[in-house]
Amino acid sequence: MAKKHDNQRSALIPILRAIQDEYSYVSEFAMQYVGDLLGVHAAQVYSVATFYHFFNTKPKGKFIIRLSRDMSSIMKGAKVIARQLENDLGIKFGETTPDGMFTLGWTSCIGMNYHAPAMLVNNEIYSSLTPQRVHLILEECREGLRSRRPATSRVGSTFTNELTYTEHQDDAGLKKALAMSPSELINEVIASGIRGRGGAGFPTGVKWKLAAEAASDVKYIICNADEGEPGTFKDRIILTQYANLLFEGMTIAAYAVGAREGIVYLRAEYTYIKMLLEEILRGRRAEKQLGSAIFGKEGFDFDIRIHMGAGAYVCGEETALIESLEGHRGEPRNRPPYPVVSGFHGKPTVVNNVETLASVSVILDRGAKWFASIGTERSKGFKLFSVSGDCSRPGVYELPWGTTVNELLDLVGGEDAKAVQVGGYSGALLPASEFNRKLAYEDLGMGGSVIVYGAQRDLLEVAENYLEFFVEESCGQCTPCRDGNVKLLEGVRTLLGGRCSSRHLNELISLSKTIQVASKCGLGQSSPKVLLAVNEHFKDEIMARPIAASH
């Protein structure tokens, strides 16, 4: 083990993953051993191991089944699949079969919303599940035939409209970038107007400029591939179909800011993609697209490695991601300082989303003017949207910024929608009266997830699902988020049971606003949005429920 990892704290999570791969869980003895190896207290190792969902600190089954319970999956029958799993295995969720063969559990979104319901069996993904298929998958596990997959369980194809990425010639953008000086390159990215595609929307060129100007001999480029926002799967499509484009974008960024090392932080749910990415990286090294003197450019040395996450939604926030990379719990840092000044190991660090980096490659090839001519005055270029839920054509769509929600619904076959969630669970729940709003930073600034809710959907049940997710994923660092979301979830369940008075509802709304203002990071600032939206736009779904006599 010591030969595979340097004796430094940032090796902690990779070491814990290696132990779990070997022994199926991380024992207290293993934690003590790892602590001694890295020079940290065993309590700190325990603190990290218990923070991430994909670490087991107790023995579990040979096959760990994780059924996705995001709202898109629930709408497509995940609860039926759950009953089939419980009936076939004779256990409830959270339990392990007496023979130690299966452990059954729920998990959050696994990026298969357009082929829901879906589940992970260890690191293999199965989508478009039916009770019959579930039975076959379990039989295959029992028979030990995991080396071959049944045809009925393969991942389906994704519907996409025509993507600009498809037309891109490999490394065309990188070659043009290397013909510029780093400052010229940064100015070209600034002129394009591209902003971060992960949700925050910070101008990409400005971020690169700040990192380039930071005084340090060591700098890092990090690709945030921790696509944990429920309803989002666009980055997974890029990782599986356009990975070269992503690595090209990381290399362009490295040249711009003077970085020698790049890291792809890949979410644990996407472990099955890692082998493909490693193969592509080996090919790029062989073609001198990575390594020393890339494309013959003396002095430009850069390489990329894959770092696996361990299951934590909050690590989608860039400072929490960096904490995780350094071997800590994924808890957001106070800012300033910002990562471009003091990031990974205290060095200037650029953290960009998968889609942002892939798009940069196209921009450098076609030019800033081309990209800036698409979209709106304040929102430049095109954007990928992950669409799922009550629509006839779910999938990934490339659209110019400024497209209205109504126009998107027409494309995806969701014209009869009652509500649309824009930007994932942390985004905005819109009623039909607001479908004329624009998908743009100046209006619905968002990360790319669109969930369509039809007329039959109970939006209080939607709110319950969202809050269950936020309660599960809160890092627990600040009280408003840690405790406040639990109270909101209890309140929503009271509303669902028709046992909530108007006074209690008003108290829940007041608490929601307090959580938004007082929480440290985006999770707590966003989690109350769904209840506030249901109260504002769909109050009849609350008030129409009978009030219990005691109220």
Coordinates of C-alpha atoms in Angstrom, one line a residue:
M1 CA 0.0 0.0 0.0
A2 CA 2.7 2.5 1.0
K3 CA 4.4 1.9 -2.4
K4 CA 1.3 3.0 -4.3
H5 CA 0.7 6.3 -2.4
D6 CA 2.9 9.1 -1.1
N7 CA 2.9 9.7 2.6
Q8 CA 0.8 12.8 2.5
R9 CA -2.7 13.7 3.6
S10 CA -4.0 14.1 0.0
A11 CA -3.5 10.4 -0.5
L12 CA -6.0 9.5 2.3
I13 CA -9.1 9.1 0.1
P14 CA -7.3 7.1 -2.6
I15 CA -5.9 4.8 0.1
L16 CA -9.3 4.3 1.7
R17 CA -10.8 3.5 -1.7
A18 CA -8.0 0.9 -2.3
I19 CA -8.6 -0.7 1.1
Q20 CA -12.4 -0.9 0.4
D21 CA -11.8 -2.3 -3.1
E22 CA -9.7 -5.1 -1.5
Y23 CA -11.7 -5.8 1.7
S24 CA -15.2 -4.4 0.8
Y25 CA -15.1 -2.1 3.9
V26 CA -12.7 0.1 5.9
S27 CA -12.2 -1.4 9.4
E28 CA -11.2 0.5 12.5
F29 CA -7.9 -1.4 12.4
A30 CA -7.4 -0.2 8.8
M31 CA -8.1 3.4 9.9
Q32 CA -5.5 3.2 12.6
Y33 CA -3.0 1.8 10.1
V34 CA -3.7 4.5 7.5
G35 CA -3.4 7.1 10.2
D36 CA 0.0 5.8 11.2
L37 CA 1.0 5.7 7.6
L38 CA 0.1 9.3 6.9
G39 CA 0.9 10.7 10.2
V40 CA -2.6 11.7 11.2
H41 CA -4.7 10.7 14.1
A42 CA -7.1 7.7 13.6
A43 CA -10.0 9.9 14.6
Q44 CA -9.3 12.2 11.6
V45 CA -9.3 9.1 9.3
Y46 CA -12.6 8.1 10.9
S47 CA -14.0 11.6 10.4
V48 CA -13.2 11.4 6.7
A49 CA -14.4 7.8 6.2
T50 CA -17.8 8.5 7.7
F51 CA -18.3 11.7 5.8
Y52 CA -18.5 10.2 2.3
H53 CA -21.5 8.0 1.3
F54 CA -19.4 5.4 -0.7
F55 CA -17.2 4.4 2.2
N56 CA -18.3 1.4 4.3
T57 CA -17.1 1.3 7.9
K58 CA -18.9 -2.0 8.5
P59 CA -19.1 -5.1 6.4
K60 CA -21.7 -5.0 3.7
G61 CA -22.8 -7.4 1.0
K62 CA -20.7 -8.7 -1.9
F63 CA -23.1 -6.8 -4.2
I64 CA -24.1 -3.3 -3.0
I65 CA -27.2 -2.1 -4.8
R66 CA -27.8 1.6 -4.9
L67 CA -31.2 2.6 -6.4
S68 CA -31.4 6.2 -7.6
R69 CA -34.2 8.1 -5.8
D70 CA -33.9 11.5 -7.6
M71 CA -37.3 12.9 -8.6
S72 CA -37.0 11.9 -12.2
S73 CA -36.4 8.3 -11.1
I74 CA -39.4 8.4 -8.7
M75 CA -41.6 9.7 -11.6
K76 CA -40.5 6.8 -13.8
G77 CA -41.2 4.0 -11.3
A78 CA -38.3 3.8 -8.8
K79 CA -40.7 2.9 -6.0
V80 CA -42.0 -0.1 -8.0
I81 CA -38.4 -1.2 -8.5
A82 CA -37.7 -0.7 -4.8
R83 CA -40.6 -3.1 -3.9
Q84 CA -39.3 -5.7 -6.4
L85 CA -35.8 -5.5 -4.9
E86 CA -37.1 -5.9 -1.3
N87 CA -39.4 -8.8 -2.3
D88 CA -36.7 -10.6 -4.2
L89 CA -34.0 -10.1 -1.6
G90 CA -36.2 -10.4 1.5
I91 CA -34.7 -7.3 3.1
K92 CA -35.6 -3.6 3.5
F93 CA -33.5 -0.7 2.3
G94 CA -30.5 -0.2 4.5
E95 CA -30.2 -4.0 5.3
T96 CA -27.9 -6.8 4.1
T97 CA -29.1 -10.3 3.3
P98 CA -28.3 -13.0 5.9
D99 CA -25.9 -14.7 3.5
G100 CA -23.9 -11.5 3.1
M101 CA -24.5 -11.5 -0.6
F102 CA -26.6 -8.2 -1.1
T103 CA -26.8 -4.8 0.6
L104 CA -29.7 -2.6 -0.5
G105 CA -29.8 1.1 -0.3
W106 CA -31.0 4.3 -1.9
T107 CA -28.6 6.8 -3.5
S108 CA -29.0 10.3 -5.0
C109 CA -28.9 11.0 -8.8
I110 CA -26.5 8.8 -10.7
G111 CA -26.8 10.7 -14.0
M112 CA -29.3 8.4 -15.7
N113 CA -32.4 10.5 -15.5
Y114 CA -33.3 10.1 -19.1
H115 CA -33.3 6.3 -18.7
A116 CA -34.8 6.1 -15.2
P117 CA -35.3 4.1 -13.1
A118 CA -31.6 3.2 -12.7
M119 CA -29.3 1.6 -10.1
L120 CA -25.7 0.9 -9.4
V121 CA -24.6 -2.7 -8.6
N122 CA -21.2 -2.0 -7.1
N123 CA -19.7 0.1 -9.9
E124 CA -21.9 -1.1 -12.7
I125 CA -24.8 0.9 -13.9
Y126 CA -28.2 -0.5 -15.0
S127 CA -30.9 1.7 -16.5
S128 CA -34.5 1.6 -17.9
L129 CA -35.3 -1.0 -15.1
T130 CA -38.4 -3.1 -15.0
P131 CA -39.3 -5.6 -12.3
Q132 CA -38.5 -8.4 -14.7
R133 CA -35.0 -7.0 -15.5
V134 CA -34.3 -6.5 -11.8
H135 CA -35.0 -10.2 -11.2
L136 CA -32.6 -11.2 -14.0
I137 CA -29.9 -8.9 -12.7
L138 CA -30.1 -10.4 -9.2
E139 CA -30.0 -13.9 -10.6
E140 CA -26.9 -13.0 -12.6
C141 CA -25.3 -11.8 -9.3
R142 CA -26.2 -15.0 -7.5
E143 CA -24.8 -17.1 -10.3
G144 CA -21.5 -15.2 -10.3
L145 CA -21.8 -14.2 -13.9
R146 CA -20.7 -10.5 -13.3
S147 CA -18.2 -10.8 -16.1
R148 CA -20.9 -10.5 -18.7
R149 CA -23.9 -8.2 -18.7
P150 CA -27.4 -9.3 -19.8
A151 CA -28.6 -7.5 -22.9
T152 CA -31.7 -6.4 -21.1
S153 CA -29.7 -4.2 -18.7
R154 CA -27.4 -2.2 -20.9
V155 CA -27.4 1.6 -20.7
G156 CA -29.5 3.1 -23.4
S157 CA -28.5 5.8 -25.8
T158 CA -29.1 9.5 -25.0
F159 CA -31.3 11.6 -27.2
T160 CA -29.4 14.7 -28.2
N161 CA -29.9 17.4 -30.8
E162 CA -27.0 18.3 -33.0
L163 CA -24.0 19.2 -30.7
T164 CA -21.3 21.6 -31.8
Y165 CA -18.8 19.3 -30.0
T166 CA -19.4 16.6 -32.7
E167 CA -17.9 18.8 -35.4
H168 CA -14.7 19.7 -33.5
Q169 CA -11.4 18.3 -34.8
D170 CA -9.2 16.9 -32.1
D171 CA -6.8 19.5 -30.6
A172 CA -7.7 22.2 -33.2
G173 CA -8.3 24.6 -30.4
L174 CA -5.1 23.6 -28.6
K175 CA -2.9 24.1 -31.6
K176 CA -4.3 27.6 -32.2
A177 CA -3.9 28.4 -28.5
L178 CA -0.2 27.4 -28.6
A179 CA 0.3 29.8 -31.5
M180 CA -0.7 32.7 -29.1
S181 CA 1.0 34.0 -26.0
P182 CA -0.7 33.1 -22.7
S183 CA -2.0 36.6 -22.3
E184 CA -3.4 36.7 -25.9
L185 CA -5.1 33.4 -25.2
I186 CA -6.7 34.7 -22.0
N187 CA -7.9 37.8 -23.8
E188 CA -9.5 35.6 -26.4
V189 CA -11.4 33.7 -23.8
I190 CA -12.5 36.9 -22.1
A191 CA -13.7 38.3 -25.4
S192 CA -15.8 35.2 -26.0
G193 CA -17.8 36.0 -22.9
I194 CA -18.0 32.4 -21.7
R195 CA -19.0 32.0 -18.1
G196 CA -18.7 28.9 -15.9
R197 CA -21.1 26.2 -16.9
G198 CA -21.3 24.6 -13.5
G199 CA -23.9 27.1 -12.1
A200 CA -22.0 29.9 -10.5
G201 CA -21.4 31.7 -13.9
F202 CA -18.1 33.4 -13.1
P203 CA -16.4 34.7 -16.2
T204 CA -13.9 32.0 -17.3
G205 CA -11.3 34.3 -18.8
V206 CA -11.2 36.5 -15.7
K207 CA -10.7 33.4 -13.5
W208 CA -7.8 32.4 -15.7
K209 CA -6.3 35.9 -15.7
L210 CA -6.3 36.0 -11.9
A211 CA -4.6 32.7 -11.7
A212 CA -2.1 33.6 -14.3
E213 CA -1.2 36.8 -12.4
A214 CA -0.8 34.9 -9.1
A215 CA 2.8 34.7 -8.0
S216 CA 3.7 31.0 -7.7
D217 CA 5.9 28.4 -9.5
V218 CA 3.2 25.8 -8.9
K219 CA -0.3 26.1 -10.2
Y220 CA -3.1 23.6 -10.8
I221 CA -6.0 23.0 -13.2
I222 CA -8.9 21.1 -11.7
C223 CA -11.8 19.8 -13.7
N224 CA -14.9 19.6 -11.5
A225 CA -16.5 16.3 -12.7
D226 CA -18.5 15.9 -9.5
E227 CA -21.9 16.2 -11.3
G228 CA -24.1 15.7 -8.3
E229 CA -26.9 18.1 -9.0
P230 CA -30.0 15.9 -9.3
G231 CA -31.4 15.8 -12.8
T232 CA -28.0 16.6 -14.4
F233 CA -26.2 14.3 -16.8
K234 CA -24.7 16.5 -19.5
D235 CA -21.2 16.2 -18.1
R236 CA -21.5 12.4 -18.1
I237 CA -22.2 12.6 -21.8
I238 CA -19.1 14.8 -22.4
L239 CA -17.0 12.4 -20.3
T240 CA -18.1 9.3 -22.2
Q241 CA -18.3 10.8 -25.7
Y242 CA -16.1 13.9 -25.8
A243 CA -13.4 13.3 -23.3
N244 CA -10.6 14.3 -25.7
L245 CA -12.3 17.7 -25.9
L246 CA -12.3 18.0 -22.2
F247 CA -8.6 17.1 -21.8
E248 CA -7.8 19.6 -24.7
G249 CA -9.6 22.3 -22.7
M250 CA -7.7 21.5 -19.5
T251 CA -4.4 21.7 -21.5
I252 CA -5.4 25.1 -23.0
A253 CA -6.1 26.3 -19.5
A254 CA -2.8 25.0 -18.2
Y255 CA -0.9 26.9 -21.0
A256 CA -2.9 30.1 -20.2
V257 CA -2.1 30.2 -16.4
G258 CA 1.2 28.3 -16.3
A259 CA 0.1 25.1 -14.6
R260 CA 2.0 21.8 -14.9
E261 CA -0.6 19.5 -13.3
G262 CA -4.2 18.8 -14.0
I263 CA -6.7 16.8 -11.9
V264 CA -10.1 15.5 -12.9
Y265 CA -12.2 15.1 -9.8
L266 CA -14.6 12.4 -10.9
R267 CA -17.6 11.6 -8.7
A268 CA -17.8 8.1 -7.2
E269 CA -21.0 7.3 -9.1
Y270 CA -19.0 7.6 -12.3
T271 CA -16.4 5.1 -11.3
Y272 CA -17.3 3.0 -14.4
I273 CA -16.1 5.8 -16.6
K274 CA -12.6 6.0 -15.1
M275 CA -11.1 3.2 -17.2
L276 CA -12.2 4.9 -20.4
L277 CA -10.7 8.2 -19.3
E278 CA -7.4 6.6 -18.3
E279 CA -7.2 4.9 -21.8
I280 CA -7.7 8.3 -23.5
L281 CA -5.1 9.9 -21.3
R282 CA -2.6 7.2 -22.2
G283 CA -3.3 7.9 -25.9
R284 CA -2.8 11.6 -25.5
R285 CA 0.6 11.0 -23.8
A286 CA 1.6 8.7 -26.6
E287 CA 0.7 11.4 -29.1
K288 CA 2.6 14.1 -27.2
Q289 CA -0.6 15.9 -26.4
L290 CA 0.3 15.5 -22.7
G291 CA 3.7 15.3 -21.0
S292 CA 6.8 17.3 -21.8
A293 CA 7.0 19.9 -24.6
I294 CA 3.4 19.4 -25.7
F295 CA 3.2 19.6 -29.5
G296 CA 6.8 20.6 -29.5
K297 CA 6.3 23.7 -27.4
E298 CA 9.5 23.8 -25.3
G299 CA 8.8 24.6 -21.7
F300 CA 5.2 23.6 -21.9
D301 CA 4.9 20.5 -19.7
F302 CA 1.5 19.4 -18.4
D303 CA -0.2 16.1 -17.4
I304 CA -3.6 15.1 -16.1
R305 CA -4.6 12.5 -13.5
I306 CA -8.0 11.2 -12.3
H307 CA -8.9 11.5 -8.7
M308 CA -12.0 9.6 -7.6
G309 CA -14.5 11.2 -5.2
A310 CA -16.3 9.1 -2.6
G311 CA -19.9 10.3 -2.7
A312 CA -20.7 13.8 -1.4
Y313 CA -22.9 16.4 -3.2
V314 CA -21.3 19.3 -1.4
C315 CA -18.0 18.5 -3.2
G316 CA -19.5 20.1 -6.3
E317 CA -18.7 23.4 -4.5
E318 CA -15.1 24.2 -5.6
T319 CA -13.6 24.8 -2.1
A320 CA -15.2 21.7 -0.7
L321 CA -13.8 19.8 -3.7
I322 CA -10.3 21.1 -2.9
E323 CA -10.7 20.0 0.7
S324 CA -11.6 16.6 -0.5
L325 CA -8.6 16.5 -2.8
E326 CA -6.4 17.3 0.2
G327 CA -7.8 14.3 2.1
H328 CA -10.3 16.1 4.3
R329 CA -14.1 16.1 4.8
G330 CA -15.7 18.0 1.9
E331 CA -16.6 21.1 3.8
P332 CA -16.6 24.5 2.0
R333 CA -13.9 27.0 3.0
N334 CA -14.4 30.6 3.9
R335 CA -13.6 32.9 1.1
P336 CA -11.4 35.0 0.5
P337 CA -8.9 33.7 -0.2
Y338 CA -10.2 32.4 -3.5
P339 CA -8.8 29.2 -5.1
V340 CA -7.2 31.3 -7.9
V341 CA -4.9 32.8 -5.2
S342 CA -4.8 29.9 -2.6
G343 CA -6.4 26.7 -3.7
F344 CA -5.0 23.1 -3.8
H345 CA -2.1 22.8 -1.3
G346 CA -2.3 26.6 -0.9
K347 CA -1.3 27.2 -4.6
P348 CA -3.2 29.1 -7.3
T349 CA -5.8 26.8 -8.7
V350 CA -8.3 27.1 -11.5
V351 CA -11.5 25.0 -11.0
N352 CA -13.6 24.7 -14.1
N353 CA -16.7 22.6 -14.9
V354 CA -16.5 19.8 -17.5
E355 CA -18.7 21.6 -20.0
T356 CA -16.8 24.9 -19.5
L357 CA -13.5 23.2 -20.5
A358 CA -14.9 21.4 -23.4
S359 CA -16.5 24.6 -24.7
V360 CA -13.2 26.5 -24.4
S361 CA -11.6 24.1 -26.9
V362 CA -14.3 24.9 -29.5
I363 CA -14.0 28.7 -28.8
L364 CA -10.2 28.6 -29.5
D365 CA -10.8 26.8 -32.7
R366 CA -13.7 28.9 -34.1
G367 CA -12.8 32.2 -32.4
A368 CA -14.2 34.4 -29.7
K369 CA -16.4 36.5 -32.1
W370 CA -18.2 33.3 -33.3
F371 CA -19.0 32.3 -29.8
A372 CA -20.0 35.8 -28.7
S373 CA -22.4 36.1 -31.6
I374 CA -24.6 33.3 -30.1
G375 CA -26.9 33.9 -27.2
T376 CA -27.8 37.2 -25.6
E377 CA -26.0 40.4 -24.8
R378 CA -25.2 39.2 -21.2
S379 CA -25.2 35.5 -21.8
K380 CA -22.8 34.5 -24.6
G381 CA -22.7 31.2 -26.5
F382 CA -24.5 27.9 -26.3
K383 CA -25.4 25.7 -23.3
L384 CA -26.1 22.0 -22.8
F385 CA -29.3 21.2 -20.9
S386 CA -30.2 17.9 -19.2
V387 CA -33.9 17.4 -19.6
S388 CA -35.9 14.7 -17.8
G389 CA -39.3 14.0 -16.2
D390 CA -42.7 14.3 -17.7
C391 CA -41.7 14.8 -21.3
S392 CA -41.7 12.5 -24.4
R393 CA -38.1 13.3 -25.5
P394 CA -35.8 13.5 -22.5
G395 CA -32.1 13.9 -23.2
V396 CA -29.3 16.4 -23.7
Y397 CA -30.0 19.5 -25.7
E398 CA -27.7 22.2 -27.0
L399 CA -29.4 25.6 -27.1
P400 CA -28.4 29.2 -27.3
W401 CA -28.7 31.2 -24.2
G402 CA -31.9 33.2 -24.3
T403 CA -34.1 30.3 -25.2
T404 CA -37.4 30.4 -23.3
V405 CA -38.7 27.7 -21.1
N406 CA -41.7 27.4 -23.4
E407 CA -39.4 26.9 -26.4
L408 CA -37.5 24.2 -24.6
L409 CA -40.7 22.4 -23.6
D410 CA -41.8 22.4 -27.2
L411 CA -38.6 20.7 -28.2
V412 CA -38.7 18.0 -25.5
G413 CA -42.4 17.2 -25.7
G414 CA -43.4 18.7 -22.4
E415 CA -46.0 21.2 -23.5
D416 CA -48.5 20.2 -20.9
A417 CA -46.2 20.8 -18.0
K418 CA -47.6 22.1 -14.7
A419 CA -44.2 23.2 -13.4
V420 CA -40.6 23.0 -14.4
Q421 CA -37.5 22.8 -12.2
V422 CA -34.7 24.8 -13.8
G423 CA -31.2 24.4 -12.5
G424 CA -31.6 21.2 -10.5
Y425 CA -32.8 20.9 -6.9
S426 CA -30.9 24.1 -6.0
G427 CA -32.5 26.0 -8.9
A428 CA -36.0 27.5 -9.4
L429 CA -39.4 25.8 -9.5
L430 CA -41.4 27.6 -12.1
P431 CA -45.2 27.7 -12.6
A432 CA -46.7 27.7 -16.1
S433 CA -47.2 31.5 -15.8
E434 CA -43.4 31.9 -15.9
F435 CA -42.6 29.6 -18.8
N436 CA -41.9 32.7 -21.0
R437 CA -38.8 33.4 -18.9
K438 CA -35.4 33.0 -20.5
L439 CA -32.6 30.4 -19.9
A440 CA -29.9 33.0 -19.4
Y441 CA -27.7 34.4 -16.6
E442 CA -29.7 37.6 -16.5
D443 CA -32.9 35.7 -15.9
L444 CA -32.7 32.0 -14.9
G445 CA -29.0 31.7 -14.3
M446 CA -28.5 28.0 -13.9
G447 CA -26.4 24.9 -14.3
G448 CA -28.2 23.0 -16.9
S449 CA -30.8 20.6 -15.3
V450 CA -34.4 20.8 -16.4
I451 CA -37.0 18.6 -14.7
V452 CA -40.5 18.7 -16.2
Y453 CA -43.5 18.1 -13.9
G454 CA -46.9 17.1 -15.5
A455 CA -50.3 18.0 -14.2
Q456 CA -50.7 14.9 -12.1
R457 CA -47.6 15.6 -9.9
D458 CA -48.0 16.5 -6.3
L459 CA -45.5 19.2 -5.7
L460 CA -45.5 18.7 -2.0
E461 CA -44.2 15.2 -2.6
V462 CA -41.6 16.9 -4.9
A463 CA -40.6 19.2 -2.0
E464 CA -40.3 16.2 0.3
N465 CA -38.0 14.5 -2.1
Y466 CA -35.8 17.6 -2.5
L467 CA -35.5 18.2 1.3
E468 CA -34.7 14.5 2.0
F469 CA -31.8 15.0 -0.5
F470 CA -30.6 18.2 1.2
V471 CA -30.8 16.7 4.7
E472 CA -28.8 13.7 3.5
E473 CA -26.2 15.8 1.7
S474 CA -25.6 18.7 4.2
C475 CA -22.0 18.6 5.4
G476 CA -23.3 19.6 8.8
Q477 CA -20.8 22.4 9.2
C478 CA -23.3 25.2 9.9
T479 CA -26.3 25.1 12.1
P480 CA -28.9 26.7 9.8
C481 CA -28.4 24.1 7.1
R482 CA -27.7 21.1 9.4
D483 CA -30.7 21.6 11.7
G484 CA -32.9 23.9 9.7
N485 CA -33.4 21.5 6.8
V486 CA -34.5 18.7 9.2
K487 CA -37.2 21.1 10.5
L488 CA -38.3 22.0 7.0
L489 CA -38.6 18.3 6.0
E490 CA -40.6 17.6 9.2
G491 CA -42.8 20.5 8.3
V492 CA -43.4 19.3 4.7
R493 CA -44.3 15.9 6.0
T494 CA -46.8 17.5 8.3
L495 CA -48.3 19.4 5.3
L496 CA -48.5 16.2 3.3
G497 CA -50.5 14.7 6.1
G498 CA -52.9 17.6 6.2
R499 CA -51.9 18.4 9.8
C500 CA -50.3 21.8 9.4
S501 CA -52.0 25.0 10.5
S502 CA -51.6 28.3 8.7
R503 CA -49.5 29.5 11.6
H504 CA -47.1 26.6 11.3
L505 CA -46.9 27.1 7.6
N506 CA -45.9 30.8 8.2
E507 CA -43.3 29.6 10.6
L508 CA -41.8 27.2 8.0
I509 CA -41.7 30.0 5.5
S510 CA -39.9 32.3 8.0
L511 CA -37.4 29.5 8.8
S512 CA -36.8 29.0 5.1
K513 CA -35.8 32.6 4.6
T514 CA -33.5 32.4 7.7
I515 CA -31.8 29.3 6.4
Q516 CA -31.1 31.0 3.1
V517 CA -29.6 34.1 4.7
A518 CA -27.6 32.3 7.4
S519 CA -26.1 29.3 5.6
K520 CA -22.5 29.2 4.7
C521 CA -22.6 27.7 1.2
G522 CA -24.9 27.2 -1.7
L523 CA -26.5 24.0 -0.3
G524 CA -28.3 25.7 2.6
Q525 CA -28.8 28.9 0.6
S526 CA -30.7 26.9 -2.0
S527 CA -32.5 24.1 -0.1
P528 CA -35.5 26.1 1.0
K529 CA -36.3 27.3 -2.5
V530 CA -38.7 24.5 -3.3
L531 CA -40.9 25.1 -0.3
L532 CA -41.0 28.8 -0.9
A533 CA -41.9 28.2 -4.5
V534 CA -44.7 25.8 -3.7
N535 CA -46.1 28.2 -1.1
E536 CA -46.0 31.1 -3.6
H537 CA -47.2 29.4 -6.8
F538 CA -49.1 26.3 -5.8
K539 CA -50.6 27.2 -2.4
D540 CA -53.8 25.4 -3.3
E541 CA -51.8 22.1 -3.1
I542 CA -51.1 22.9 0.6
M543 CA -54.4 24.5 1.6
A544 CA -56.6 21.9 -0.2
R545 CA -55.4 19.2 2.3
P546 CA -57.7 18.7 5.3
I547 CA -56.4 20.1 8.6
A548 CA -56.4 17.7 11.5
A549 CA -58.9 18.3 14.2
S550 CA -56.2 19.1 16.8
H551 CA -55.2 22.1 14.7

